mmCIF file of C-alpha atoms and ligand atoms in Angstrom:
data_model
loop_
_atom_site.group_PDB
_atom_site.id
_atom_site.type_symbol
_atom_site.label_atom_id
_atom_site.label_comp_id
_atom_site.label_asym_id
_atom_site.label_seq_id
_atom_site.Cartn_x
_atom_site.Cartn_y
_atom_site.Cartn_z
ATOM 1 C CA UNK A 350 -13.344 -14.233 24.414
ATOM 2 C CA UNK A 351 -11.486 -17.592 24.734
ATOM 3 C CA UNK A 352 -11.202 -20.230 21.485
ATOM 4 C CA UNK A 353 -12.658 -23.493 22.449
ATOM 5 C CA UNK A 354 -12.718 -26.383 19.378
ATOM 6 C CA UNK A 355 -12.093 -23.806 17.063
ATOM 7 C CA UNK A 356 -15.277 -21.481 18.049
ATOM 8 C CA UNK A 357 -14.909 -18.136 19.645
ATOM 9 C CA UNK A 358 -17.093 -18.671 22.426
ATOM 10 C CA UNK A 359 -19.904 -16.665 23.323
ATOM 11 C CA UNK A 360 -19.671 -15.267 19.665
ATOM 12 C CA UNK A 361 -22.968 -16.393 17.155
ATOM 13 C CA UNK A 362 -21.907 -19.519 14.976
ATOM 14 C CA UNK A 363 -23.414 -19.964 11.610
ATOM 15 C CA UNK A 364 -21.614 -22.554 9.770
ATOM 16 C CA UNK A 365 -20.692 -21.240 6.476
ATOM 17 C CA UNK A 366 -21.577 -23.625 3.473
ATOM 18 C CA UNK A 367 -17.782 -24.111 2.251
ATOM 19 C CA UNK A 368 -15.941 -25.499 5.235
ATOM 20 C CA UNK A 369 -12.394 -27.328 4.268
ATOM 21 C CA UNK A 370 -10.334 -29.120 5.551
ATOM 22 C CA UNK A 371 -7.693 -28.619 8.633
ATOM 23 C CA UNK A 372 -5.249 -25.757 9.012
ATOM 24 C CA UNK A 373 -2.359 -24.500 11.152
ATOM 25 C CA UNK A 374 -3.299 -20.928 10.561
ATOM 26 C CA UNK A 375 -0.214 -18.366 11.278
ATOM 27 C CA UNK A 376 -1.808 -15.028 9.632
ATOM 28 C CA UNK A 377 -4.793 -12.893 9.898
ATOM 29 C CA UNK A 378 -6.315 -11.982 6.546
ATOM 30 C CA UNK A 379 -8.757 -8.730 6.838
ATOM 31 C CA UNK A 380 -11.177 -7.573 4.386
ATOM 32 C CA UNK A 381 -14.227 -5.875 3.553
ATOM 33 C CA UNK A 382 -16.980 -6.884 1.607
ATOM 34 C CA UNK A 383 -17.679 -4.462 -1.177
ATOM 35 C CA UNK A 384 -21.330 -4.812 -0.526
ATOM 36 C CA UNK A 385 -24.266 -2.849 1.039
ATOM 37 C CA UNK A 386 -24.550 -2.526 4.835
ATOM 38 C CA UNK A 387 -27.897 -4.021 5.043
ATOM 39 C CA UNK A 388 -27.618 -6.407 8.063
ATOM 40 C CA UNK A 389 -26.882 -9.910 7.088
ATOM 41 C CA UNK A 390 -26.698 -9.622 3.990
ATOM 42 C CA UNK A 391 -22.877 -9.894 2.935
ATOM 43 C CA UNK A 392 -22.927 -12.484 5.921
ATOM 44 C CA UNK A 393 -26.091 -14.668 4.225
ATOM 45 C CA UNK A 394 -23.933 -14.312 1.229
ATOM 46 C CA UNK A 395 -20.865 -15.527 2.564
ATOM 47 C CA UNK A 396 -22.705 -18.634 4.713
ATOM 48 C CA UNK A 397 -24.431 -19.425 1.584
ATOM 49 C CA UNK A 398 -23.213 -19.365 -1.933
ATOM 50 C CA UNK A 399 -22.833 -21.069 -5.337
ATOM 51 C CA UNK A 400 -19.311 -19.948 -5.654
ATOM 52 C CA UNK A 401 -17.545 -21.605 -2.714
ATOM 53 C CA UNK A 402 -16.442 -18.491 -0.860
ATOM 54 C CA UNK A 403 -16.469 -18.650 2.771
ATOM 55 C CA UNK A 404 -14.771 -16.785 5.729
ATOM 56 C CA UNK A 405 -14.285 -16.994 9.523
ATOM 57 C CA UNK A 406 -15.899 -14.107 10.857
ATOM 58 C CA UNK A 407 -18.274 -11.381 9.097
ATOM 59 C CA UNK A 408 -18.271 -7.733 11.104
ATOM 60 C CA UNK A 409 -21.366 -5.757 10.227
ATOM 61 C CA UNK A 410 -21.693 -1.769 9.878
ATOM 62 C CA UNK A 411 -22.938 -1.845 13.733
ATOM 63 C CA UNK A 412 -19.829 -3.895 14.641
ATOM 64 C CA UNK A 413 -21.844 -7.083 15.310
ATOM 65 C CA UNK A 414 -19.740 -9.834 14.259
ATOM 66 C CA UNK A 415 -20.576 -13.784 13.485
ATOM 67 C CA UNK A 416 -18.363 -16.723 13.194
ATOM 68 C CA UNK A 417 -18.804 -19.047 10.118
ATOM 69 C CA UNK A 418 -15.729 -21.536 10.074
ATOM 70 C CA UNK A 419 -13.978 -22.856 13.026
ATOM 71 C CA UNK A 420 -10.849 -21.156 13.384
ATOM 72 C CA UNK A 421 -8.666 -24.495 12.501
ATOM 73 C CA UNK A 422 -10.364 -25.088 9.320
ATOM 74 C CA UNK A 423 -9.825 -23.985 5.969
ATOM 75 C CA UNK A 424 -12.049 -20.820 4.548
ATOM 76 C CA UNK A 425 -12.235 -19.596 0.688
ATOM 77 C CA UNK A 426 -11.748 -15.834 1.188
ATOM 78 C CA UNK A 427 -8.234 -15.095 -0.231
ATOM 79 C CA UNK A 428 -8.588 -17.182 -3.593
ATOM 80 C CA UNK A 429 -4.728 -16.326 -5.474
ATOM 81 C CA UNK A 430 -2.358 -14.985 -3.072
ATOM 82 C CA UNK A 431 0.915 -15.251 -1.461
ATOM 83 C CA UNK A 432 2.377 -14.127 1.810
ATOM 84 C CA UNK A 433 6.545 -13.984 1.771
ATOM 85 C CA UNK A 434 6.835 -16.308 -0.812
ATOM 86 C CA UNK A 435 4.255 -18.700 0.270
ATOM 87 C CA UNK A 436 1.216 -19.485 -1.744
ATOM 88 C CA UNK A 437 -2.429 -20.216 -1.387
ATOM 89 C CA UNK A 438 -2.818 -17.905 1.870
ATOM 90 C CA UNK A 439 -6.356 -19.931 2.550
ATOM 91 C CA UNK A 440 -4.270 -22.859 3.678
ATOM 92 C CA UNK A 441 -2.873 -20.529 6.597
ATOM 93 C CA UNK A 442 -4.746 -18.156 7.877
ATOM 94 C CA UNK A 443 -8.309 -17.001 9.135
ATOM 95 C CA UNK A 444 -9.782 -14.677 7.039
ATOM 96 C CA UNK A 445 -12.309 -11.467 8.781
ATOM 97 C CA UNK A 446 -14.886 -9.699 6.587
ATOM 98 C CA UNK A 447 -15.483 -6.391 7.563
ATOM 99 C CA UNK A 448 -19.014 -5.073 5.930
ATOM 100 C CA UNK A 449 -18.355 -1.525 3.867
ATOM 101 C CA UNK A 450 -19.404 -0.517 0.323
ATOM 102 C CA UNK A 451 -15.895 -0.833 -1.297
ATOM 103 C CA UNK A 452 -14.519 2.014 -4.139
ATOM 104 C CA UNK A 453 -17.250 4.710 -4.977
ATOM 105 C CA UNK A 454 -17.208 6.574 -7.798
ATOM 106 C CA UNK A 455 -18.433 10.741 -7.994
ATOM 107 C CA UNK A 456 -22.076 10.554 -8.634
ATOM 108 C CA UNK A 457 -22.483 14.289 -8.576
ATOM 109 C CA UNK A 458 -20.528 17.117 -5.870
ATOM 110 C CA UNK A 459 -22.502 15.751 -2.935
ATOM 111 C CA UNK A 460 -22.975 12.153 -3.591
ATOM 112 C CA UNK A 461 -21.013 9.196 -4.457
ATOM 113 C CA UNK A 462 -22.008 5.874 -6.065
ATOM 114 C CA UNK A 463 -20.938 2.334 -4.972
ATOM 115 C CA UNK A 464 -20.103 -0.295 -7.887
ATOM 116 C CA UNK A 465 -23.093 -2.153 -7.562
ATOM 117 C CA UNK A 466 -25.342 1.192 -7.648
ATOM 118 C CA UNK A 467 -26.409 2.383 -4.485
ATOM 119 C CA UNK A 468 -25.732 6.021 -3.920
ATOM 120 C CA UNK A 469 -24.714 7.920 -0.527
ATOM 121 C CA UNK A 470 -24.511 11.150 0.726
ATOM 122 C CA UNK A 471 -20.785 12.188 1.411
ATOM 123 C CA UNK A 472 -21.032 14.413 4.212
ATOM 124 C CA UNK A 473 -23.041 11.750 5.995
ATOM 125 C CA UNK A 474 -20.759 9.298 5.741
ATOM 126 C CA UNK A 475 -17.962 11.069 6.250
ATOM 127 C CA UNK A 476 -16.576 9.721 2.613
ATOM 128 C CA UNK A 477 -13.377 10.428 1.891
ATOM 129 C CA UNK A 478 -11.316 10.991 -1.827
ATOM 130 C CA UNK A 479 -8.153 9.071 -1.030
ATOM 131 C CA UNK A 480 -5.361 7.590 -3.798
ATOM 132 C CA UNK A 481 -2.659 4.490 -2.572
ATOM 133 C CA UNK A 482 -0.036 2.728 -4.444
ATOM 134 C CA UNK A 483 -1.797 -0.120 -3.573
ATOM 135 C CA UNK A 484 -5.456 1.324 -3.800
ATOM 136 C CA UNK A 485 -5.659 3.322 -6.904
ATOM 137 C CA UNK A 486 -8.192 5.997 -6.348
ATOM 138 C CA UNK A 487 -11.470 6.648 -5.162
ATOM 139 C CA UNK A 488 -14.054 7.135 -2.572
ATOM 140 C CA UNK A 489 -14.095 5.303 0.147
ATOM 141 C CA UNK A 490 -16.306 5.288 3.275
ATOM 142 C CA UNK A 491 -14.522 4.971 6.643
ATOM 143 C CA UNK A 492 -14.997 1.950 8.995
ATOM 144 C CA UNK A 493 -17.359 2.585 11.557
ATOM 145 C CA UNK A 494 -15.752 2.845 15.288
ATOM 146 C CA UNK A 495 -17.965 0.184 16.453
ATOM 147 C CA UNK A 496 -16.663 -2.325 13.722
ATOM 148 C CA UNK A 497 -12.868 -1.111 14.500
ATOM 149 C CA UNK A 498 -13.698 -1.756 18.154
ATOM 150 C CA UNK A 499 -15.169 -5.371 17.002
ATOM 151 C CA UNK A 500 -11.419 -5.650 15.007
ATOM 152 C CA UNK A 501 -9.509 -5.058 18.193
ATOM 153 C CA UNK A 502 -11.451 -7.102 20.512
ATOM 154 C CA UNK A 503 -11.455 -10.247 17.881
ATOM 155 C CA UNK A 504 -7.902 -9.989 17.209
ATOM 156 C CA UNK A 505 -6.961 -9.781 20.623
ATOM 157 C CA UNK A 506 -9.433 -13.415 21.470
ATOM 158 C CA UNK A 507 -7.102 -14.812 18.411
ATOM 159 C CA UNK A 508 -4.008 -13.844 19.380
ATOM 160 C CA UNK A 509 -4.621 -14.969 22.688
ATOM 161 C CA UNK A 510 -6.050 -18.174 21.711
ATOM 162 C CA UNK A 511 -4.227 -19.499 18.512
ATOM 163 C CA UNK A 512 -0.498 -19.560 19.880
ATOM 164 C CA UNK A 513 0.558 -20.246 16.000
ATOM 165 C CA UNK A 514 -0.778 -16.647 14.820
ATOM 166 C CA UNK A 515 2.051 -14.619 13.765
ATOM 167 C CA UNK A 516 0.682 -11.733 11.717
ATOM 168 C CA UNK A 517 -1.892 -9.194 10.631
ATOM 169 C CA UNK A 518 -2.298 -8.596 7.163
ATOM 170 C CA UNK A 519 -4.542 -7.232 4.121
ATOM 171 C CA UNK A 520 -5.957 -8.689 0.791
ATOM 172 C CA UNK A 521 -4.870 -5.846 -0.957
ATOM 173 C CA UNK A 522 -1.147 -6.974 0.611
ATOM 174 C CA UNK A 523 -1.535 -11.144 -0.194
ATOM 175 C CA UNK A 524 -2.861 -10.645 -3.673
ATOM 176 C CA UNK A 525 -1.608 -7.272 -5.203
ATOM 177 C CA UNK A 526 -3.027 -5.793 -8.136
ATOM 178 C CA UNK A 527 -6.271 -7.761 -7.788
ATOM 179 C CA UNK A 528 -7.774 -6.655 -4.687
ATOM 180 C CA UNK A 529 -8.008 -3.392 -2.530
ATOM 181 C CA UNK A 530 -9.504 -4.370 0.534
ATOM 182 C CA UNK A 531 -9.803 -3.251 3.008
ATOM 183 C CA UNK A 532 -9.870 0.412 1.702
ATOM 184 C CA UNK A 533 -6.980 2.710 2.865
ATOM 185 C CA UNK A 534 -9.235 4.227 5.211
ATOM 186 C CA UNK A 535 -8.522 1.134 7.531
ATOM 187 C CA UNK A 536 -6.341 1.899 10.317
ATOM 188 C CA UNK A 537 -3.948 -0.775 9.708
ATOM 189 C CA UNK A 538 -1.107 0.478 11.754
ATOM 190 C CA UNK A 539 -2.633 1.727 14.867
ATOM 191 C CA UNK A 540 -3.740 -1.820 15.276
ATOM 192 C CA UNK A 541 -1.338 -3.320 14.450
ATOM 193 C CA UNK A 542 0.338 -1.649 17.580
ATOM 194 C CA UNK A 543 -2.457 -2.257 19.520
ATOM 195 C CA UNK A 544 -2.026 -5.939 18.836
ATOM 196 C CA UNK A 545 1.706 -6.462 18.870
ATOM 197 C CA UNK A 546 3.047 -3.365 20.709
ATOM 198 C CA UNK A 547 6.536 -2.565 19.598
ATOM 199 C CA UNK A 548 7.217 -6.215 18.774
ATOM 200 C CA UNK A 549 5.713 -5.716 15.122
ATOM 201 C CA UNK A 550 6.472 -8.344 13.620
ATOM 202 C CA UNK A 551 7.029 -6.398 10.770
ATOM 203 C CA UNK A 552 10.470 -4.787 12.552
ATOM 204 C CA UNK A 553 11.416 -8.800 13.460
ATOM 205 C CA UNK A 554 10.762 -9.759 9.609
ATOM 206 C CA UNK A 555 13.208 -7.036 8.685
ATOM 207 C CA UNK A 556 15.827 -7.784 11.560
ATOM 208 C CA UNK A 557 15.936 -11.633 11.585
ATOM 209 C CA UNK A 558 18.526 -12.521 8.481
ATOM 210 C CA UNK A 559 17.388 -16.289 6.561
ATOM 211 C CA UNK A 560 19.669 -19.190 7.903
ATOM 212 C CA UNK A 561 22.085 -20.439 4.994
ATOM 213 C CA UNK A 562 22.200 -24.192 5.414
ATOM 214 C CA UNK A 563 19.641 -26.428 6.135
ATOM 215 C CA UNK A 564 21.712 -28.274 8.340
ATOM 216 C CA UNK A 565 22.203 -25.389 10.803
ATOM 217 C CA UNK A 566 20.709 -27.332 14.453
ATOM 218 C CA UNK A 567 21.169 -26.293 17.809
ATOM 219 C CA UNK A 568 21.555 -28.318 21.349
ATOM 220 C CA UNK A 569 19.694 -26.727 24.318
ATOM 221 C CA UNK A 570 21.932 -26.064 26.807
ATOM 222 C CA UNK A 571 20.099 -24.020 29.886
ATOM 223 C CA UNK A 572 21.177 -24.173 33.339
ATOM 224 C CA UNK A 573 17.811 -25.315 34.495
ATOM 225 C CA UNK A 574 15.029 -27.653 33.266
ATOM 226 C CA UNK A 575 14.226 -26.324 29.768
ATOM 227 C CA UNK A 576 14.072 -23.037 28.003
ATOM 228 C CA UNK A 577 11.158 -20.610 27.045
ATOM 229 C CA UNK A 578 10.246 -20.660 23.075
ATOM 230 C CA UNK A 579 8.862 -17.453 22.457
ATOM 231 C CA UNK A 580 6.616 -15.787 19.915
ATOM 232 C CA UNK A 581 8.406 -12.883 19.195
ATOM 233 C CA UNK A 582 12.439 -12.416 20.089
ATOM 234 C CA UNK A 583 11.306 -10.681 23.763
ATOM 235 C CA UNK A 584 11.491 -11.191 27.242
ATOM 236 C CA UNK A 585 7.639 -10.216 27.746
ATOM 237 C CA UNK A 586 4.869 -12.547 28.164
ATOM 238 C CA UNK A 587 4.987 -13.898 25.127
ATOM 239 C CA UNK A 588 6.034 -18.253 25.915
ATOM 240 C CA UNK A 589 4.732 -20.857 23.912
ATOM 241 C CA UNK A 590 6.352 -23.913 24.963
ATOM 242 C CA UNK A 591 9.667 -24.774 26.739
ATOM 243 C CA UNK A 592 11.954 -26.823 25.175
ATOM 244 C CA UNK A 593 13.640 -28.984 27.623
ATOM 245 C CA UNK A 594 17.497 -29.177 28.216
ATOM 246 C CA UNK A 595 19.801 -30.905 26.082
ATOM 247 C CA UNK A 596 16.813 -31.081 23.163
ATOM 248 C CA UNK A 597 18.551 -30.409 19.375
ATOM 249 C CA UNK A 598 16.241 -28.151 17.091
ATOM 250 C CA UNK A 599 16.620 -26.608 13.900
ATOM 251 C CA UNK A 600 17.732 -22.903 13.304
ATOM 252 C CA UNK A 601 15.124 -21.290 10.810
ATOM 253 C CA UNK A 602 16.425 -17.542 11.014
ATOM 254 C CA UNK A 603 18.364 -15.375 13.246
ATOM 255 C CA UNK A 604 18.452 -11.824 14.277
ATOM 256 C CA UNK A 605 19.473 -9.766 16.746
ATOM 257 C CA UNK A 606 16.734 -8.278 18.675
ATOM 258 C CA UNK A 607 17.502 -5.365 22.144
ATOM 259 C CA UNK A 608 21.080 -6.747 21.892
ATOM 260 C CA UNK A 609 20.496 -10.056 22.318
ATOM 261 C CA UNK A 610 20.977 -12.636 19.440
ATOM 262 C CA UNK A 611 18.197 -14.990 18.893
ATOM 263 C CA UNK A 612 17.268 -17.863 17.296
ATOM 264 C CA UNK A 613 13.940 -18.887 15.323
ATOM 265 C CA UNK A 614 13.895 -22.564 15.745
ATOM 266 C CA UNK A 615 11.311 -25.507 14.910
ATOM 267 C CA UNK A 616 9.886 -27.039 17.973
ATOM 268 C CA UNK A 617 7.476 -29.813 18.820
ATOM 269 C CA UNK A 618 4.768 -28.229 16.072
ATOM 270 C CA UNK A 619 5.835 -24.528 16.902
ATOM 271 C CA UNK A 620 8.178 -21.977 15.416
ATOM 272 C CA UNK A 621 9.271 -19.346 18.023
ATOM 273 C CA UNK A 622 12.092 -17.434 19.098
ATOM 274 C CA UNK A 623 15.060 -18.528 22.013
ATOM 275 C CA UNK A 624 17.727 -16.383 23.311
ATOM 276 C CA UNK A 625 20.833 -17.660 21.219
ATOM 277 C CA UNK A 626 23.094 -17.781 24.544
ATOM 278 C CA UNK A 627 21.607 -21.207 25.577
ATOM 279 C CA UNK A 628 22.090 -22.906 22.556
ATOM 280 C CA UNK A 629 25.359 -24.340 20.978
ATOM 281 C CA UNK A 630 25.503 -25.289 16.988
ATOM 282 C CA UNK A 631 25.855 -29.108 16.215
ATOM 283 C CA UNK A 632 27.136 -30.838 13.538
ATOM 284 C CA UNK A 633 25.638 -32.810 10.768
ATOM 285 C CA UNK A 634 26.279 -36.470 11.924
ATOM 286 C CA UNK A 635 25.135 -35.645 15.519
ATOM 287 C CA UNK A 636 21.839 -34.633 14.520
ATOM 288 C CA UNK A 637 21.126 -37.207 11.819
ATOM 289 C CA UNK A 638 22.116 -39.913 14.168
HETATM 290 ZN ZN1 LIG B 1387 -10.995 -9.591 0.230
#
């Protein structure tokens, strides 16, 4: 699945009613809709509404999935929310809608009821009573392989095609207290190591200390041509641009990563990761020359 204008290609496009404006988006939001599994009809909603919600891409009980908004603009799926410290988490990131009932409620030993009424059988759906910090308790009915499979295969085409993405997250993690989805049967963590491997980016958040000054810039200084600005502090395929020798960027954090030190630095639109060797600080005036 390669990203071409914005569109997963090869993937259905229906564009949603609520498209915004641009966006440099640097996190996966997932959800799940809290609605019936009826084909279509959380994506119909979704395309077409009073309200102005919109996402990227809706993921059906069968694991069919539709696109709605290119992938560089602006969806309405996170509303109030915050990711480490930043705000308004629509303005950076593309959000994924995966279709699933939401909290039951016991309707009697065998059954349980959904919030909007409908009523399944337990043991068919393999519904499970589960209680989270972040959930609360409930019933909750498990994602279907087919739309996990879907998950995996989508995130993949993103992370492969949007060299900006940095993260996998949750509603329930951006806006806490307000929303629960997806439901803690999700298996956040095994894809999340599907996805990244053992460059979480969750271990890098917790090793990479913040910079103190503002003015901390550093020259490129690489025996050849330029160096490799990486996604994630590693040596494996992971390049996103190569900053040429001699070049002076800005130091955002630093960390040491496999016993190497590293820098995140600012470069030509990115923010990545170089091996702190091949890079000498500078002073104020230099850089403000
Ligand atoms: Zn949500």
């Amino acid at each position: 699945m390669a990203i071409e204008n914005g569109l997963v290609a090869g993937m259905p496009f229906q564009a949603a009613r609520w498209i915004g404006g641009e966006i440099t988006p640097q996190i996966v939001i997932l959800h799940d809709t809290a609605s019936g599994l009826t084909p279509d009809s959380a994506a119909r909603y979704l395309r077409d509404n009073d309200r102005g919600v919109s996402v990227h891409f809706v993921i059906e009980h069968d694991g069919s999935v539709v696109q709605q908004v290119p992938v560089n603009r602006r969806a309405n799926h996170a509303g109030r929310s915050s990711y480490h410290g930043r705000e308004n988490c629509n303005d950076f990131s593309i959000g994924i809608e995966i279709v699933n009932p939401g909290r039951m409620m016991p309707y009697n030993d065998a059954k349980a009821q959904t919030w909007y009424g409908e009523v399944f059988a337990i043991s068919m759906r393999g519904i499970q009573e589960v209680a989270t910090p972040e959930h609360g308790h409930g019933l909750w009915m498990p994602y279907t392989g087919a739309q996990i499979d879907t998950v995996i295969d989508l995130l993949q085409a993103l992370f492969n095609g949007v060299q900006t993405l940095r993260d996998i997250t949750t509603h329930w993690y951006v806006s806490p207290g307000r929303k629960t989805d997806p439901n803690p049967l999700f298996p956040l963590e095994q894809v999340r190591s599907i996805i990244f491997g053992r460059e979480d980016p969750r271990d890098v958040e917790a090793n990479a200390s913040v910079v103190a000054g503002r003015d901390d810039h550093v020259r490129i200084t690489t025996p050849g041509d330029s160096l490799n600005l990486r996604r994630w502090p590693s040596f494996n395929p992971n390049v996103i641009a190569a900053i040429p020798h001699d070049t002076i960027v800005p130091v955002l954090r630093r960390g040491e990563f496999a016993g190497h030190e590293w820098l995140c630095v600012r470069y030509g639109g990115h923010e990545g990761w170089i091996v702190s060797r091949h890079a000498v600080p500078v002073f104020r005036k230099e850089h403000s020359r």
